[in-house]
PDB file of N, CA and C in Angstrom:
ATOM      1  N   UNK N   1      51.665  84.237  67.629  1.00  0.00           N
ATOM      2  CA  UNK N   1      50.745  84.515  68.717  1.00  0.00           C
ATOM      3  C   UNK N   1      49.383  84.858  68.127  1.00  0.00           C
ATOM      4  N   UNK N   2      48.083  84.175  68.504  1.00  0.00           N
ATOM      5  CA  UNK N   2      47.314  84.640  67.594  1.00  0.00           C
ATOM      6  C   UNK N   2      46.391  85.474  68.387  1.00  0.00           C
ATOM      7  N   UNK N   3      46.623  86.253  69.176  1.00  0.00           N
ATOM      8  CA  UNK N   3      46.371  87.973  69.955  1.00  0.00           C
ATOM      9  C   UNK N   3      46.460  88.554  68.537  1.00  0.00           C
ATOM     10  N   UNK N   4      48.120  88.275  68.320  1.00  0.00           N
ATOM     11  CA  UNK N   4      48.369  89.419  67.346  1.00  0.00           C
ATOM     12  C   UNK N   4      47.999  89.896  66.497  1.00  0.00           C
ATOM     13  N   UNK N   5      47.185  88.216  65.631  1.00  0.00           N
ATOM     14  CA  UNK N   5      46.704  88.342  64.633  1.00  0.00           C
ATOM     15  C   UNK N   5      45.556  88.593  64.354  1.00  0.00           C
ATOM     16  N   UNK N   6      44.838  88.992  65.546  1.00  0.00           N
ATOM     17  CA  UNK N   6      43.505  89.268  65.124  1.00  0.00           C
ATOM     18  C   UNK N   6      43.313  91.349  66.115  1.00  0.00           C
ATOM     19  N   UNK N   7      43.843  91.488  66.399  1.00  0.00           N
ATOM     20  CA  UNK N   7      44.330  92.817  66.905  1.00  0.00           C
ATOM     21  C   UNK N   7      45.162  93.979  66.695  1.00  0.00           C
ATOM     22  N   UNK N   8      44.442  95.072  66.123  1.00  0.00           N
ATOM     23  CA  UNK N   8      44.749  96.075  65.653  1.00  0.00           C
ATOM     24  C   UNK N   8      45.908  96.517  66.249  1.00  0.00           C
ATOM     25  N   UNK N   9      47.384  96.878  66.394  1.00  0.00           N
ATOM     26  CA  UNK N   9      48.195  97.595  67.128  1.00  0.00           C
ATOM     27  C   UNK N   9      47.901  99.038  67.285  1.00  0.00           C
ATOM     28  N   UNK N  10      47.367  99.764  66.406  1.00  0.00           N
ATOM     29  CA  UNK N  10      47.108 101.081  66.139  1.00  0.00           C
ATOM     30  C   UNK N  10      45.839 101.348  67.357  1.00  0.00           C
ATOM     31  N   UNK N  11      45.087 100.415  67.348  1.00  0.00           N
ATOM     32  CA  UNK N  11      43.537 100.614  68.393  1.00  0.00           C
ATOM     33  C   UNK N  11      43.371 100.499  69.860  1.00  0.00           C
ATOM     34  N   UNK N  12      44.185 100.993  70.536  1.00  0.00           N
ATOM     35  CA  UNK N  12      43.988 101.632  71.759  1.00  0.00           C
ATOM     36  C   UNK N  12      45.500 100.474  72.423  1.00  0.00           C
ATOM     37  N   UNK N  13      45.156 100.310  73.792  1.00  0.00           N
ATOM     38  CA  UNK N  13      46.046  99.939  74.790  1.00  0.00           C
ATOM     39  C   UNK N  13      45.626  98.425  75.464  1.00  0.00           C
ATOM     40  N   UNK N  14      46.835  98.097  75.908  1.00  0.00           N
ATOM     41  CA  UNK N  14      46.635  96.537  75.734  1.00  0.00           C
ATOM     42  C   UNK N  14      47.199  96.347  77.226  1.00  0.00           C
ATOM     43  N   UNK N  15      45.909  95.882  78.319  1.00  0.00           N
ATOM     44  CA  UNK N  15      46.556  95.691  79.804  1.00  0.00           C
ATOM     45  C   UNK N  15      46.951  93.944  80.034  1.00  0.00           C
ATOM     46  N   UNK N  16      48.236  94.103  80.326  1.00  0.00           N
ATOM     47  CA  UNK N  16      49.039  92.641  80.667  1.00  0.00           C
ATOM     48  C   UNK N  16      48.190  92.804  82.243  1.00  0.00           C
ATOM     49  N   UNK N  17      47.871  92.056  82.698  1.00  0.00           N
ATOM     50  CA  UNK N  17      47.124  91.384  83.951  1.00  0.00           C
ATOM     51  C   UNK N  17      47.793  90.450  84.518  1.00  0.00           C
ATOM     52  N   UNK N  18      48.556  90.864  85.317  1.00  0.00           N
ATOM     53  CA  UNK N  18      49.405  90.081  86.093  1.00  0.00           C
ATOM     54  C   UNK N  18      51.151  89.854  85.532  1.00  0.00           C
ATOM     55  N   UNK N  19      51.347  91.048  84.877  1.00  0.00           N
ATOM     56  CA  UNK N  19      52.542  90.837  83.788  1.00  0.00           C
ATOM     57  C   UNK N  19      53.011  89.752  83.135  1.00  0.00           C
ATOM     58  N   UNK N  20      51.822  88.822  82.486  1.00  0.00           N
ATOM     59  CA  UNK N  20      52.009  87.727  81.766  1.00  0.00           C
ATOM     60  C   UNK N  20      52.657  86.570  82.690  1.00  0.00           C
ATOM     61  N   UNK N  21      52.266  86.702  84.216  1.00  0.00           N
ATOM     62  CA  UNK N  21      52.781  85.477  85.028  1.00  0.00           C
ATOM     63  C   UNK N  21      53.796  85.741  85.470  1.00  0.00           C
ATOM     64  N   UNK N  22      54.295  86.847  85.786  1.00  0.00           N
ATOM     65  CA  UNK N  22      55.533  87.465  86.139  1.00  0.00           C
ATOM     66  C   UNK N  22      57.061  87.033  85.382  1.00  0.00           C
ATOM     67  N   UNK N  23      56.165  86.339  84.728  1.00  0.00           N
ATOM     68  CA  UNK N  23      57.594  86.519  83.274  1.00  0.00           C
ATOM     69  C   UNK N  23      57.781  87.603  82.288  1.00  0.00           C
ATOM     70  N   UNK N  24      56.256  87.808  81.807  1.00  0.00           N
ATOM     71  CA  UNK N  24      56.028  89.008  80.871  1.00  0.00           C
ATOM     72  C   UNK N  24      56.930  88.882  79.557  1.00  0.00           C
ATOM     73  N   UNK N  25      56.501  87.008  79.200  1.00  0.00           N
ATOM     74  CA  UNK N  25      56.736  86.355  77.900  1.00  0.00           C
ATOM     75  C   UNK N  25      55.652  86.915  76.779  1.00  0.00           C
ATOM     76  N   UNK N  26      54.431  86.952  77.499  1.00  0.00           N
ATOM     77  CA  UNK N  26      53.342  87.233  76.727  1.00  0.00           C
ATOM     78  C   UNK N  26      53.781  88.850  75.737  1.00  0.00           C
ATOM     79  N   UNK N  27      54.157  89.693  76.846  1.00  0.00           N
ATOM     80  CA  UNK N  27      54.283  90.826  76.262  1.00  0.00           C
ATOM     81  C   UNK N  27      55.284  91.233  75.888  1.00  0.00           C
ATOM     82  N   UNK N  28      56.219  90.442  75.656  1.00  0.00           N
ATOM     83  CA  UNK N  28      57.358  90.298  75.218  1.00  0.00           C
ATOM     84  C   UNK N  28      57.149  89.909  73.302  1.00  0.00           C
ATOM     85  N   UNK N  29      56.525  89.013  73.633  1.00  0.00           N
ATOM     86  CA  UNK N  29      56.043  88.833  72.262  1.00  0.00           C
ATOM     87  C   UNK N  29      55.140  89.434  71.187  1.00  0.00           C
ATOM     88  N   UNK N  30      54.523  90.442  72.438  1.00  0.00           N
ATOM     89  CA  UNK N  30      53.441  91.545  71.719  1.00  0.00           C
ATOM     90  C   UNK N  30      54.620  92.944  71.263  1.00  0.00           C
ATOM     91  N   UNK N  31      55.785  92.726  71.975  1.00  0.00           N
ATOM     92  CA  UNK N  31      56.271  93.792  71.884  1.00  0.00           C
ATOM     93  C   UNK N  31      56.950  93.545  70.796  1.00  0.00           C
ATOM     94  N   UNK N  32      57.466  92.080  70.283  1.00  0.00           N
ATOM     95  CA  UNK N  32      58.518  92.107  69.058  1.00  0.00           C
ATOM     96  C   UNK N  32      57.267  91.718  68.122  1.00  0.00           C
ATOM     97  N   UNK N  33      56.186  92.184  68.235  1.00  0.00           N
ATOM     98  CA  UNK N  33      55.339  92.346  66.958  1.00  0.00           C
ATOM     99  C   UNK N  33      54.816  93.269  66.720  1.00  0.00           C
ATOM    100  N   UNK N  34      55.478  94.605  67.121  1.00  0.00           N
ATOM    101  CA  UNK N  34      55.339  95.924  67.030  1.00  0.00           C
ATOM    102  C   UNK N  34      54.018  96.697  68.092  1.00  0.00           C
ATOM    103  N   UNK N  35      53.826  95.511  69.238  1.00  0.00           N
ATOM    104  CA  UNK N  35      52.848  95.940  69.622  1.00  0.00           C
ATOM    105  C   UNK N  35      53.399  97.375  70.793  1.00  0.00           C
ATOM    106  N   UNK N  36      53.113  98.697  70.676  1.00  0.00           N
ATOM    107  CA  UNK N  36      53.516  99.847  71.511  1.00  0.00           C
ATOM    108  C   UNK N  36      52.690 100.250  72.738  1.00  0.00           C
ATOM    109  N   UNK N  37      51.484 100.283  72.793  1.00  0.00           N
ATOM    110  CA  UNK N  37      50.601 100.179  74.113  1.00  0.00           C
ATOM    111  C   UNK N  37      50.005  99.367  74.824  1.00  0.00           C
ATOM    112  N   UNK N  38      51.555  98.937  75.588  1.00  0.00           N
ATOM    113  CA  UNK N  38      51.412  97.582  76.819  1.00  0.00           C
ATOM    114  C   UNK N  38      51.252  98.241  78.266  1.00  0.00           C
ATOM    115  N   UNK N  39      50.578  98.023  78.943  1.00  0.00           N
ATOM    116  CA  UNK N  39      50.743  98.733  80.264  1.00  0.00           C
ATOM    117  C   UNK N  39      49.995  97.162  80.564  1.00  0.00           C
ATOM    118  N   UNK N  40      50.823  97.211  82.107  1.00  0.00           N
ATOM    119  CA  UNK N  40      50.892  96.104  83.460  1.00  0.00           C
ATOM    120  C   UNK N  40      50.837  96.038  84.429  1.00  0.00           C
ATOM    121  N   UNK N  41      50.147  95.460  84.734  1.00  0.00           N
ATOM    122  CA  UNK N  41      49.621  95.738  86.730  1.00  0.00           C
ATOM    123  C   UNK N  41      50.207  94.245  87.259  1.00  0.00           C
ATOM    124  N   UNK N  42      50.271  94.246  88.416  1.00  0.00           N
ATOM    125  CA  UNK N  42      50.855  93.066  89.071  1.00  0.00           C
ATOM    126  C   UNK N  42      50.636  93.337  90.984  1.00  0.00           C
ATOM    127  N   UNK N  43      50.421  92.609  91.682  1.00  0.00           N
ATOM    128  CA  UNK N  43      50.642  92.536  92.840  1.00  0.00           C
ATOM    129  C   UNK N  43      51.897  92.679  93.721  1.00  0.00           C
ATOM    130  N   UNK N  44      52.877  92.074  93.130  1.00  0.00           N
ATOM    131  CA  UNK N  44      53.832  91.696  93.354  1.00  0.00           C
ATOM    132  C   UNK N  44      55.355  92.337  93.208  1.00  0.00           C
ATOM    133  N   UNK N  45      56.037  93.286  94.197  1.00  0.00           N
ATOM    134  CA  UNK N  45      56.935  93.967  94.220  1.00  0.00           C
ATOM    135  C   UNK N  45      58.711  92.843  93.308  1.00  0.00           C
ATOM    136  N   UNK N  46      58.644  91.916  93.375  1.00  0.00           N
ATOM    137  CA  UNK N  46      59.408  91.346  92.783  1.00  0.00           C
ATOM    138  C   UNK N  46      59.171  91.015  91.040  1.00  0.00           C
ATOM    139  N   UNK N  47      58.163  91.197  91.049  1.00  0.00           N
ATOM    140  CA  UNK N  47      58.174  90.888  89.473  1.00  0.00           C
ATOM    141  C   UNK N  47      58.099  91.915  88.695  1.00  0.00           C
ATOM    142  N   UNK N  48      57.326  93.311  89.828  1.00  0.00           N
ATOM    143  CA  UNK N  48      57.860  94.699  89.170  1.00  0.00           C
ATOM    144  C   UNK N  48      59.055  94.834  88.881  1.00  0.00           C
ATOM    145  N   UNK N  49      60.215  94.846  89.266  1.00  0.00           N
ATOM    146  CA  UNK N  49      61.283  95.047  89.421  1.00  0.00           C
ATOM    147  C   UNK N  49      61.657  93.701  87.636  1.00  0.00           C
ATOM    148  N   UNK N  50      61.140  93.016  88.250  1.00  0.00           N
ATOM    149  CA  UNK N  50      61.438  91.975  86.369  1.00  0.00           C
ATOM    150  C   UNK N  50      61.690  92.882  85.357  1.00  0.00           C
ATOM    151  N   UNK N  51      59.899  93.000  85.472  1.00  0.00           N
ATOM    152  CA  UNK N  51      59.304  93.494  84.596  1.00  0.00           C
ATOM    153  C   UNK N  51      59.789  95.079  83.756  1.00  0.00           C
ATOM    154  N   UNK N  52      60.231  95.670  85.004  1.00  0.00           N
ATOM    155  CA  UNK N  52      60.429  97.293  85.067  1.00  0.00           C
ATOM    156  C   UNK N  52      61.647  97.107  84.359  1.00  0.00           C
ATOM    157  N   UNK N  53      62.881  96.026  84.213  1.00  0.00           N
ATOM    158  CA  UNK N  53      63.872  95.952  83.493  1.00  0.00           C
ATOM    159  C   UNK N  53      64.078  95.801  81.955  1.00  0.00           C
ATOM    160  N   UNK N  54      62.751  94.932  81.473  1.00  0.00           N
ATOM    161  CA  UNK N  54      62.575  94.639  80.146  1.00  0.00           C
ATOM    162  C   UNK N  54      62.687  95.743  79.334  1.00  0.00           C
ATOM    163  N   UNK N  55      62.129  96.801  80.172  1.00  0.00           N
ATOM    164  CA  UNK N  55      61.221  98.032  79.009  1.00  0.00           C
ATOM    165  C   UNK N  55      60.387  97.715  78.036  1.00  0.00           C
ATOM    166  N   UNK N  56      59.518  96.612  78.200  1.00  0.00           N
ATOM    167  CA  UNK N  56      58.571  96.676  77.594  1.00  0.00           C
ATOM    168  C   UNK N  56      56.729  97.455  77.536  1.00  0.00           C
ATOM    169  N   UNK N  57      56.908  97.742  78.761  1.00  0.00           N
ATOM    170  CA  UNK N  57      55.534  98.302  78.974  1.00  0.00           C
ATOM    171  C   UNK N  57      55.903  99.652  79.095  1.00  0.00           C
ATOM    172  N   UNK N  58      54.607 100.148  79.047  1.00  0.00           N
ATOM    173  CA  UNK N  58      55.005 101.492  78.789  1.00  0.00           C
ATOM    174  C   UNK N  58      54.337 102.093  80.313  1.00  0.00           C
ATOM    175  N   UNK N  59      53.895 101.575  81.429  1.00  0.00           N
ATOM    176  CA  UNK N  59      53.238 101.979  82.093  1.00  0.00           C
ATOM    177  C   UNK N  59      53.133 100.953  82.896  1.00  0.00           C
ATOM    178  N   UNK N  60      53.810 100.752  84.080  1.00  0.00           N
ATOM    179  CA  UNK N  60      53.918  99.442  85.201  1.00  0.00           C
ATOM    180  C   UNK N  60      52.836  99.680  86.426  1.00  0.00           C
ATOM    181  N   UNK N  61      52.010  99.481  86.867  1.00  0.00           N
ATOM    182  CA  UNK N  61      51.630  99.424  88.171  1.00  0.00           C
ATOM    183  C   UNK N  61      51.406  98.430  89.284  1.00  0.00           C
ATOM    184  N   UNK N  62      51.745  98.773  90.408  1.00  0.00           N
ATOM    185  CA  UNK N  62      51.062  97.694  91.412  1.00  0.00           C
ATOM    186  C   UNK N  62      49.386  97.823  91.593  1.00  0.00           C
ATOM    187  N   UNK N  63      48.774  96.986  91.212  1.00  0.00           N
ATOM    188  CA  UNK N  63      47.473  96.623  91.815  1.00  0.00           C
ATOM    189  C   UNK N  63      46.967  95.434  92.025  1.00  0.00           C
ATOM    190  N   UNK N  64      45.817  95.167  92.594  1.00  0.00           N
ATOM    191  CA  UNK N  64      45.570  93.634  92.808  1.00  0.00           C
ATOM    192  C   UNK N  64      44.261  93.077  92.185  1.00  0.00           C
ATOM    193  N   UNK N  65      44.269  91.895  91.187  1.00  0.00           N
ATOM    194  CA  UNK N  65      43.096  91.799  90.642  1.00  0.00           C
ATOM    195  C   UNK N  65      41.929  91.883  91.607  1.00  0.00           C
ATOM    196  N   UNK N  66      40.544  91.808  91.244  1.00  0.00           N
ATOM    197  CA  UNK N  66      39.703  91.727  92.301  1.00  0.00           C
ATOM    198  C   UNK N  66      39.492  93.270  93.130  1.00  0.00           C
ATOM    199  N   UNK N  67      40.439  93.982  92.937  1.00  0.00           N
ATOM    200  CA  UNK N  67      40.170  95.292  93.813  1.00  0.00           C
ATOM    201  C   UNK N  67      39.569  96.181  92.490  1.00  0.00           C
ATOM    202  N   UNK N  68      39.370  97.440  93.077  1.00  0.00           N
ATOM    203  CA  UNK N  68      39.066  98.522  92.086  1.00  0.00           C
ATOM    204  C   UNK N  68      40.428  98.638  91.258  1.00  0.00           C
ATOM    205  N   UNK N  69      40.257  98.785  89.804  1.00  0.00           N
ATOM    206  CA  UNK N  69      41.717  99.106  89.593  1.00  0.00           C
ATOM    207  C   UNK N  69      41.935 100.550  88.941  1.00  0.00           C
ATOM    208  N   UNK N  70      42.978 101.239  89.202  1.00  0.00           N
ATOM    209  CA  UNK N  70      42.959 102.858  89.190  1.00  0.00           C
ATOM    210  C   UNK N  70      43.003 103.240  88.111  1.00  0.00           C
ATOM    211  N   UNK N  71      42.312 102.644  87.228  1.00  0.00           N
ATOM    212  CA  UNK N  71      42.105 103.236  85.905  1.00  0.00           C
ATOM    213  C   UNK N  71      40.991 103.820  85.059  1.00  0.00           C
ATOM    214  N   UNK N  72      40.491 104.482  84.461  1.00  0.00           N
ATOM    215  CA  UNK N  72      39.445 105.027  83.728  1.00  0.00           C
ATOM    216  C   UNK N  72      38.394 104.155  83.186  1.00  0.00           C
ATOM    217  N   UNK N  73      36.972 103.514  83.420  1.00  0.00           N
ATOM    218  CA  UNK N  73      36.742 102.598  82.470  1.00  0.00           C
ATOM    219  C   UNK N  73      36.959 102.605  80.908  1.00  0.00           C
ATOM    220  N   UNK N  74      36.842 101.735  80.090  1.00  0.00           N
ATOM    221  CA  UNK N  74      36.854 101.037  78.857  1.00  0.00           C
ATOM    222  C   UNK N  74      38.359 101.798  78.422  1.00  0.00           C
ATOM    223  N   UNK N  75      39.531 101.575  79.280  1.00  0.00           N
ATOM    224  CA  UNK N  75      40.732 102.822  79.219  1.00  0.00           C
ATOM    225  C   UNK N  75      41.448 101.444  78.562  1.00  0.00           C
ATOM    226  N   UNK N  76      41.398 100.682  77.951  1.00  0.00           N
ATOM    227  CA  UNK N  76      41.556  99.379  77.384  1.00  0.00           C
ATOM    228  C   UNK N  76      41.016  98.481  76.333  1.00  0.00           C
ATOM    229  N   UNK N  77      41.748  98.406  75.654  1.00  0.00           N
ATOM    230  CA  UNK N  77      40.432  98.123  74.323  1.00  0.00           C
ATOM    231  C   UNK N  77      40.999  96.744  74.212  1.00  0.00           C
ATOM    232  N   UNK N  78      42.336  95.863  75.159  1.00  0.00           N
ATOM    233  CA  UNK N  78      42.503  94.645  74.698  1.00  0.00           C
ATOM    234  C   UNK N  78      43.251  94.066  76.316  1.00  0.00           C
ATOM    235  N   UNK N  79      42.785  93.064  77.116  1.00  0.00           N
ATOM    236  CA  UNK N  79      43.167  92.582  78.306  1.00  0.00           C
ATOM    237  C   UNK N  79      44.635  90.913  77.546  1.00  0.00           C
ATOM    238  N   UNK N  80      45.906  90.797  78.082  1.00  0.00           N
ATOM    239  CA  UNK N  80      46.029  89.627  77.926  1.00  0.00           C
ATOM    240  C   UNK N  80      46.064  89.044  79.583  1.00  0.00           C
ATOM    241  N   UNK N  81      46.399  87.916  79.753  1.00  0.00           N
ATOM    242  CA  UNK N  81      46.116  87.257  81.549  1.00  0.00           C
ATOM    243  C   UNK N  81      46.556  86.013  81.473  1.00  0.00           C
ATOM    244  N   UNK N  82      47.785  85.788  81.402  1.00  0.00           N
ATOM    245  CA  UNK N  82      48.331  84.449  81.044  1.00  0.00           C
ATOM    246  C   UNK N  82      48.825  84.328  82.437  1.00  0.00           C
ATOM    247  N   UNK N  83      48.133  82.701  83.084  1.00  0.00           N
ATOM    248  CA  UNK N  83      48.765  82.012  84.487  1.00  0.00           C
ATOM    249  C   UNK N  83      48.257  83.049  86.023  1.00  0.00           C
ATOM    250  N   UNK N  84      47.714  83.592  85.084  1.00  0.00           N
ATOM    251  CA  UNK N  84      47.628  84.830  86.547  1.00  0.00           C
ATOM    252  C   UNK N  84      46.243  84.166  87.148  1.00  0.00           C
ATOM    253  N   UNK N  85      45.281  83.641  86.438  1.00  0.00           N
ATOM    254  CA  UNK N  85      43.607  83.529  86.823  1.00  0.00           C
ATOM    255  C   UNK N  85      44.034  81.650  87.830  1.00  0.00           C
ATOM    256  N   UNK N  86      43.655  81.504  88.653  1.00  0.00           N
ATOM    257  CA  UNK N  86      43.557  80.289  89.107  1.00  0.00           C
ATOM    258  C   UNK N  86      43.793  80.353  91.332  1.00  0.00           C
ATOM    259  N   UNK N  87      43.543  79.098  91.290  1.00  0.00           N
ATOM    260  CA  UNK N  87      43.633  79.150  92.463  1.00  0.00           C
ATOM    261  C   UNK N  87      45.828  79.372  93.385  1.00  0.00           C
ATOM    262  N   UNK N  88      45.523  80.497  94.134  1.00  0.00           N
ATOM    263  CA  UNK N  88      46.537  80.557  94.677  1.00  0.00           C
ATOM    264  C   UNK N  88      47.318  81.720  94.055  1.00  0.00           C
ATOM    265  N   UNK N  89      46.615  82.150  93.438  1.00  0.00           N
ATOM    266  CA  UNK N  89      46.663  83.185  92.777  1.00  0.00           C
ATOM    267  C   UNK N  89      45.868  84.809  92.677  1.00  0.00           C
ATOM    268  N   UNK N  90      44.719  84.739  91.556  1.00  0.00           N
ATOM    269  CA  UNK N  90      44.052  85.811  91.771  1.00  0.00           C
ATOM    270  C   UNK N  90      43.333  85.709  92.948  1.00  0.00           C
ATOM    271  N   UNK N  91      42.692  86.701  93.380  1.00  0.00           N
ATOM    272  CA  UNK N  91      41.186  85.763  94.577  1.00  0.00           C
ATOM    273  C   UNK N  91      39.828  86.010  93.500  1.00  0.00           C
ATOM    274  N   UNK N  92      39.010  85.120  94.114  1.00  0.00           N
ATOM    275  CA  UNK N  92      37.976  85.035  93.493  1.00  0.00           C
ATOM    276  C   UNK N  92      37.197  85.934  92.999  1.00  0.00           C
ATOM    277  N   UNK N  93      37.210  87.039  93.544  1.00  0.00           N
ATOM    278  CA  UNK N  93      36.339  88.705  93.332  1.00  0.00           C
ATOM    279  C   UNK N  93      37.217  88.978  91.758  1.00  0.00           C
ATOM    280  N   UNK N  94      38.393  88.762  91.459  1.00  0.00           N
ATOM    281  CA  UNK N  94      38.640  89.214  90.298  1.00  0.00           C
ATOM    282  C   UNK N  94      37.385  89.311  89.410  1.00  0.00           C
ATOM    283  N   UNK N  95      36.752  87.961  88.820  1.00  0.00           N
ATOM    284  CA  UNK N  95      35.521  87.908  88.099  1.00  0.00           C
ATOM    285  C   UNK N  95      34.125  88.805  88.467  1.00  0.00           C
ATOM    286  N   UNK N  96      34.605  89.829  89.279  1.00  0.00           N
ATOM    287  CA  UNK N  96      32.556  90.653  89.604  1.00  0.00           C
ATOM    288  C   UNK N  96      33.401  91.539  88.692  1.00  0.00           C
TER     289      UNK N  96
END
């Protein structure tokens, strides 16, 4: 994965955006590369429930791209967003 390879594990927290497409392959793979501060937001009450089984994140929430999201700014020093950005999906406000 080349996230991995250019990203400190030690340097802050790493938000899955959309829990890697509600598979949460992405962070699955951050996780068997020792990556420890995954936290995940998602819309979607069914893929929480996925997701919430893996134990990979350390911190699950529902939110929706495009809205305010309930977190601290720069509370993130690394975003991944795999399948989540497109039509039928995020809404367009994600990007302001």
């Amino acid at each position: 994965m080349i996230f991995a390879k250019y990203i400190d594990n030690e340097r802050g927290k790493i938000l899955d955006a959309g829990y890697s497409s509600g598979t949460g392959m992405q962070a699955e793979l951050l996780h068997l590369a020792n990556f420890k501060h995954i936290n995940g937001i998602d819309i979607s009450e069914g893929v929480f429930k996925v997701a919430s089984k893996k134990n990979i994140h350390n911190n699950l929430r529902h939110m929706t791209l495009g809205k305010k999201l309930d977190f601290e700014d720069n509370a993130f020093s690394n975003t991944i967003c795999f399948g989540t950005l497109g039509p039928g999906y995020s809404p367009a406000e994600t990007f302001e």
